[in-house]
Coordinates of C-alpha atoms in Angstrom, one line a residue:
M85 CA -259.1 67.9 -55.2
T86 CA -256.2 69.5 -53.4
L87 CA -253.4 67.8 -51.3
A88 CA -255.0 69.2 -48.2
D89 CA -258.1 67.3 -49.1
Q90 CA -256.0 64.1 -49.3
D91 CA -254.2 64.8 -46.1
V92 CA -250.6 64.3 -47.4
P93 CA -248.2 65.0 -44.5
V94 CA -244.5 65.7 -44.5
I95 CA -242.6 62.5 -44.0
A96 CA -239.4 62.5 -41.9
W97 CA -236.3 60.3 -41.8
D98 CA -233.7 61.2 -39.1
E99 CA -230.1 60.2 -38.4
P100 CA -229.4 57.1 -36.2
D101 CA -229.3 57.6 -32.5
G102 CA -225.9 58.9 -31.3
L103 CA -225.0 60.7 -34.5
I104 CA -224.9 64.4 -35.0
P105 CA -227.0 65.5 -37.9
R106 CA -225.0 66.9 -40.8
G107 CA -227.6 68.8 -42.8
T108 CA -231.2 68.8 -44.1
V109 CA -232.5 67.5 -47.4
V110 CA -236.1 68.5 -48.4
V111 CA -237.4 66.1 -51.1
I112 CA -240.0 67.5 -53.5
P113 CA -241.8 64.7 -55.5
G114 CA -242.7 64.8 -59.2
R115 CA -246.0 64.4 -60.9
G116 CA -248.4 61.9 -59.3
E117 CA -245.9 60.9 -56.6
L118 CA -246.6 60.7 -52.8
P119 CA -243.7 61.5 -50.5
A120 CA -243.6 57.9 -49.2
V121 CA -242.1 56.6 -52.5
Y122 CA -238.9 58.3 -51.4
E123 CA -238.5 56.1 -48.3
R124 CA -235.5 54.2 -49.7
F125 CA -233.7 57.4 -50.7
G126 CA -234.6 59.1 -47.4
R127 CA -233.4 56.2 -45.3
R128 CA -230.1 55.9 -47.2
L129 CA -229.3 59.6 -46.7
S130 CA -230.4 59.6 -43.1
S131 CA -228.1 56.7 -42.4
D132 CA -225.3 59.1 -43.3
A133 CA -226.7 61.5 -40.6
Y134 CA -228.7 63.8 -43.0
R135 CA -232.2 64.7 -41.9
V136 CA -234.5 64.1 -44.8
R137 CA -238.0 65.5 -45.1
A138 CA -240.3 64.7 -48.1
V139 CA -243.2 67.0 -48.9
A140 CA -246.2 66.5 -51.2
D141 CA -246.6 66.9 -55.0
P142 CA -246.5 70.7 -55.9
A143 CA -248.1 70.1 -59.2
V144 CA -251.3 69.3 -57.3
D145 CA -251.2 72.1 -54.7
A146 CA -248.2 74.4 -55.1
E147 CA -249.3 76.8 -52.2
L148 CA -249.6 74.0 -49.7
V149 CA -246.2 72.6 -50.6
R150 CA -244.7 76.0 -50.5
G151 CA -246.0 76.3 -47.0
Q152 CA -244.7 72.9 -46.0
I153 CA -241.2 73.9 -47.3
S154 CA -241.3 77.3 -45.8
G155 CA -242.1 75.8 -42.4
L156 CA -239.2 73.3 -42.8
L157 CA -236.7 76.0 -43.7
A158 CA -237.8 78.0 -40.7
D159 CA -237.4 75.1 -38.3
S160 CA -234.4 75.7 -36.1
S161 CA -234.1 72.0 -35.3
L162 CA -233.2 71.2 -38.9
P163 CA -229.5 71.9 -39.4
A164 CA -227.7 73.6 -42.3
P165 CA -226.8 73.1 -45.0
R166 CA -230.4 73.0 -46.2
V167 CA -230.8 71.4 -49.6
L168 CA -233.8 71.1 -51.8
A169 CA -233.9 67.9 -53.8
G170 CA -236.6 67.8 -56.5
S171 CA -237.6 65.2 -59.0
D172 CA -239.4 65.9 -62.3
T173 CA -241.7 68.9 -61.7
G174 CA -240.4 68.9 -58.1
A175 CA -237.1 69.9 -59.6
L176 CA -238.7 72.9 -61.4
F177 CA -240.4 73.8 -58.1
A178 CA -237.1 73.7 -56.2
I179 CA -235.6 76.1 -58.7
M180 CA -238.5 78.5 -58.4
L181 CA -238.3 78.5 -54.6
A182 CA -234.5 79.2 -54.9
R183 CA -235.3 82.2 -57.0
S184 CA -238.0 83.4 -54.6
G185 CA -237.8 85.0 -51.2
L186 CA -237.1 81.5 -49.8
G187 CA -233.9 81.4 -51.7
A188 CA -231.9 83.0 -48.9
D189 CA -232.6 79.9 -46.7
V190 CA -231.6 77.4 -49.4
D191 CA -227.9 76.4 -49.6
A192 CA -227.9 74.1 -52.6
L193 CA -230.2 72.2 -55.1
V194 CA -230.3 68.6 -56.2
L195 CA -232.3 68.3 -59.4
A196 CA -233.3 64.8 -60.7
G197 CA -235.0 64.2 -64.1
L198 CA -235.4 68.0 -64.7
P199 CA -238.1 68.5 -67.4
A200 CA -237.0 70.3 -70.6
T201 CA -240.4 70.7 -72.4
P202 CA -243.9 71.5 -71.2
Q203 CA -245.6 68.3 -72.5
A204 CA -244.3 64.7 -72.0
G205 CA -246.6 63.0 -74.6
S206 CA -249.4 60.5 -74.3
A207 CA -250.2 58.5 -71.2
G208 CA -250.5 55.0 -72.9
T209 CA -250.7 52.0 -70.6
W210 CA -249.6 51.7 -67.0
E211 CA -246.8 49.3 -68.1
A212 CA -245.5 52.0 -70.5
E213 CA -245.6 54.6 -67.7
L214 CA -243.7 52.2 -65.4
N215 CA -241.1 51.6 -68.2
A216 CA -240.6 55.4 -68.6
R217 CA -240.2 55.8 -64.8
T218 CA -238.0 52.9 -63.8
F219 CA -236.8 49.4 -64.4
C220 CA -236.2 48.8 -60.7
P221 CA -238.5 45.9 -59.7
T222 CA -238.9 47.2 -56.1
H223 CA -239.8 50.7 -57.2
R224 CA -242.2 49.4 -59.9
G225 CA -244.0 47.3 -57.2
R226 CA -244.1 50.3 -54.9
L227 CA -245.5 52.6 -57.5
T228 CA -248.1 50.0 -58.5
A229 CA -249.2 49.5 -54.9
S230 CA -249.3 53.2 -54.1
P231 CA -252.3 55.6 -54.8
L232 CA -250.2 57.3 -57.4
R233 CA -252.2 59.1 -60.1
R234 CA -251.6 56.9 -63.1
G235 CA -251.0 58.9 -66.2
A236 CA -249.8 61.9 -64.1
L237 CA -246.3 61.7 -65.6
Y238 CA -247.8 62.8 -68.9
E239 CA -249.9 65.7 -67.5
P240 CA -248.8 69.1 -68.9
I241 CA -246.4 71.0 -66.8
P242 CA -248.0 74.3 -65.4
A243 CA -247.6 76.8 -68.2
D244 CA -245.1 79.2 -66.6
W245 CA -243.0 76.7 -64.6
L246 CA -240.4 76.1 -67.2
E247 CA -239.8 79.8 -67.8
R248 CA -239.8 80.6 -64.0
A249 CA -237.4 77.7 -63.3
D250 CA -234.4 79.4 -65.0
L251 CA -231.1 78.4 -63.6
G252 CA -229.4 81.5 -64.9
G253 CA -228.2 83.8 -62.2
L254 CA -228.6 81.3 -59.3
R255 CA -225.6 81.4 -57.1
V256 CA -226.3 78.3 -55.0
P257 CA -224.4 75.1 -55.9
I258 CA -226.5 72.8 -58.1
L259 CA -226.2 69.0 -58.7
G260 CA -228.2 67.7 -61.6
I261 CA -228.8 63.9 -61.9
H262 CA -230.3 62.6 -65.1
G263 CA -230.9 59.2 -66.6
S264 CA -229.1 58.7 -69.9
D265 CA -232.2 56.8 -71.2
D266 CA -234.8 59.2 -69.7
P267 CA -237.7 59.1 -72.3
I268 CA -239.7 61.8 -70.6
S269 CA -237.0 64.4 -70.5
P270 CA -234.2 63.3 -72.8
L271 CA -230.7 64.1 -71.5
G272 CA -229.7 66.0 -74.7
Q273 CA -232.6 68.5 -74.1
V274 CA -231.6 69.4 -70.5
R275 CA -227.9 70.1 -71.1
D276 CA -228.6 73.7 -72.2
R277 CA -230.6 74.4 -69.0
Y278 CA -227.7 73.5 -66.8
A279 CA -225.3 75.4 -69.0
A280 CA -227.1 78.6 -68.0
A281 CA -226.2 78.1 -64.3
L282 CA -223.3 79.8 -62.6
S283 CA -222.4 76.7 -60.5
A284 CA -223.9 73.4 -61.7
E285 CA -222.7 69.9 -62.2
L286 CA -224.7 67.5 -64.3
V287 CA -224.2 63.8 -63.8
S288 CA -225.7 61.3 -66.2
I289 CA -226.7 57.8 -64.9
T290 CA -226.0 55.0 -67.4
A291 CA -229.3 53.4 -68.6
G292 CA -231.2 55.5 -66.0
R293 CA -234.8 56.3 -66.5
H294 CA -236.9 59.3 -65.4
D295 CA -237.3 58.4 -61.7
V296 CA -233.6 58.4 -61.4
L297 CA -233.5 58.7 -57.6
N298 CA -235.5 55.5 -57.4
D299 CA -234.2 53.6 -60.5
Q300 CA -232.0 50.5 -60.5
P301 CA -228.8 52.4 -59.9
H302 CA -230.3 54.1 -56.8
R303 CA -227.3 53.2 -54.6
T304 CA -224.9 54.9 -57.0
V305 CA -227.3 57.9 -57.2
A306 CA -227.5 58.2 -53.4
A307 CA -223.7 58.0 -53.2
V308 CA -223.4 60.8 -55.7
V309 CA -225.8 62.9 -53.7
V310 CA -224.0 62.3 -50.4
L311 CA -220.6 63.2 -52.0
F312 CA -222.3 66.5 -53.1
L313 CA -223.7 67.1 -49.7
E314 CA -220.3 66.6 -48.1
R315 CA -218.7 69.1 -50.4
I316 CA -221.4 71.6 -49.6
R317 CA -220.8 71.1 -45.9
Q318 CA -217.1 71.9 -46.4
D319 CA -217.8 74.9 -48.7
A320 CA -215.9 72.9 -51.4
G321 CA -218.4 73.9 -54.1
P322 CA -217.8 71.9 -57.3
R323 CA -214.4 70.6 -56.1
P324 CA -214.3 66.9 -55.2
I325 CA -213.1 65.7 -51.8
A326 CA -211.9 62.3 -53.0
V327 CA -209.6 62.8 -56.0
S328 CA -208.4 59.9 -58.1
E329 CA -204.7 60.1 -58.6
H330 CA -204.2 56.9 -60.6
R331 CA -206.3 54.5 -62.5
G332 CA -204.7 51.2 -63.7
R333 CA -205.3 49.8 -67.2

């Protein structure tokens, strides 16, 4: 079954009335996820006047999702900077798109829970999968209630995706966000992938699990993403806008 068979549309969250949009973020879900599970993340970014669009799961139907993203990048109503924000295999897919002909239309990447190896392990129970994904009770309830493919997190990554998703040579700014306690893609294994990038910042989230955009520290994660987006808007690259001058004991 393909995503087209399941009729998975692009979901949109726009800025509040009266605000000028500041940029566009295209969210690419990970294995088994539907775009609706990113509602909380999308609403938070849109409240800061970023237009957010969530596409379908590329691990199910890569061509359909590529078409969805191509259409969004070609939409003149969606303002720059245009940022791809991928989670899990969605992060790999974002890198591949940035390395493809679509890369000229991509201004930056946000990569969450970037996989480091092709196989995550055994599926086990649904409770075990939830524990690997998140400890946030709201997100756990949402995943349980959604038609998510249970066990999908442990499906093998498409054979060539890890090789094609090479950060080396990419010139766009990259923000990596990774849970310090991610059991699917351990933090220590992904550091070398980011080290190959020309301009990448890797932020670890204390006690974070694999679904780091939707885990318990989701407010902190969203704030980190917004700070990155603001820097991209100002062409600040890796340089912070808010600089701490003094910290008391």
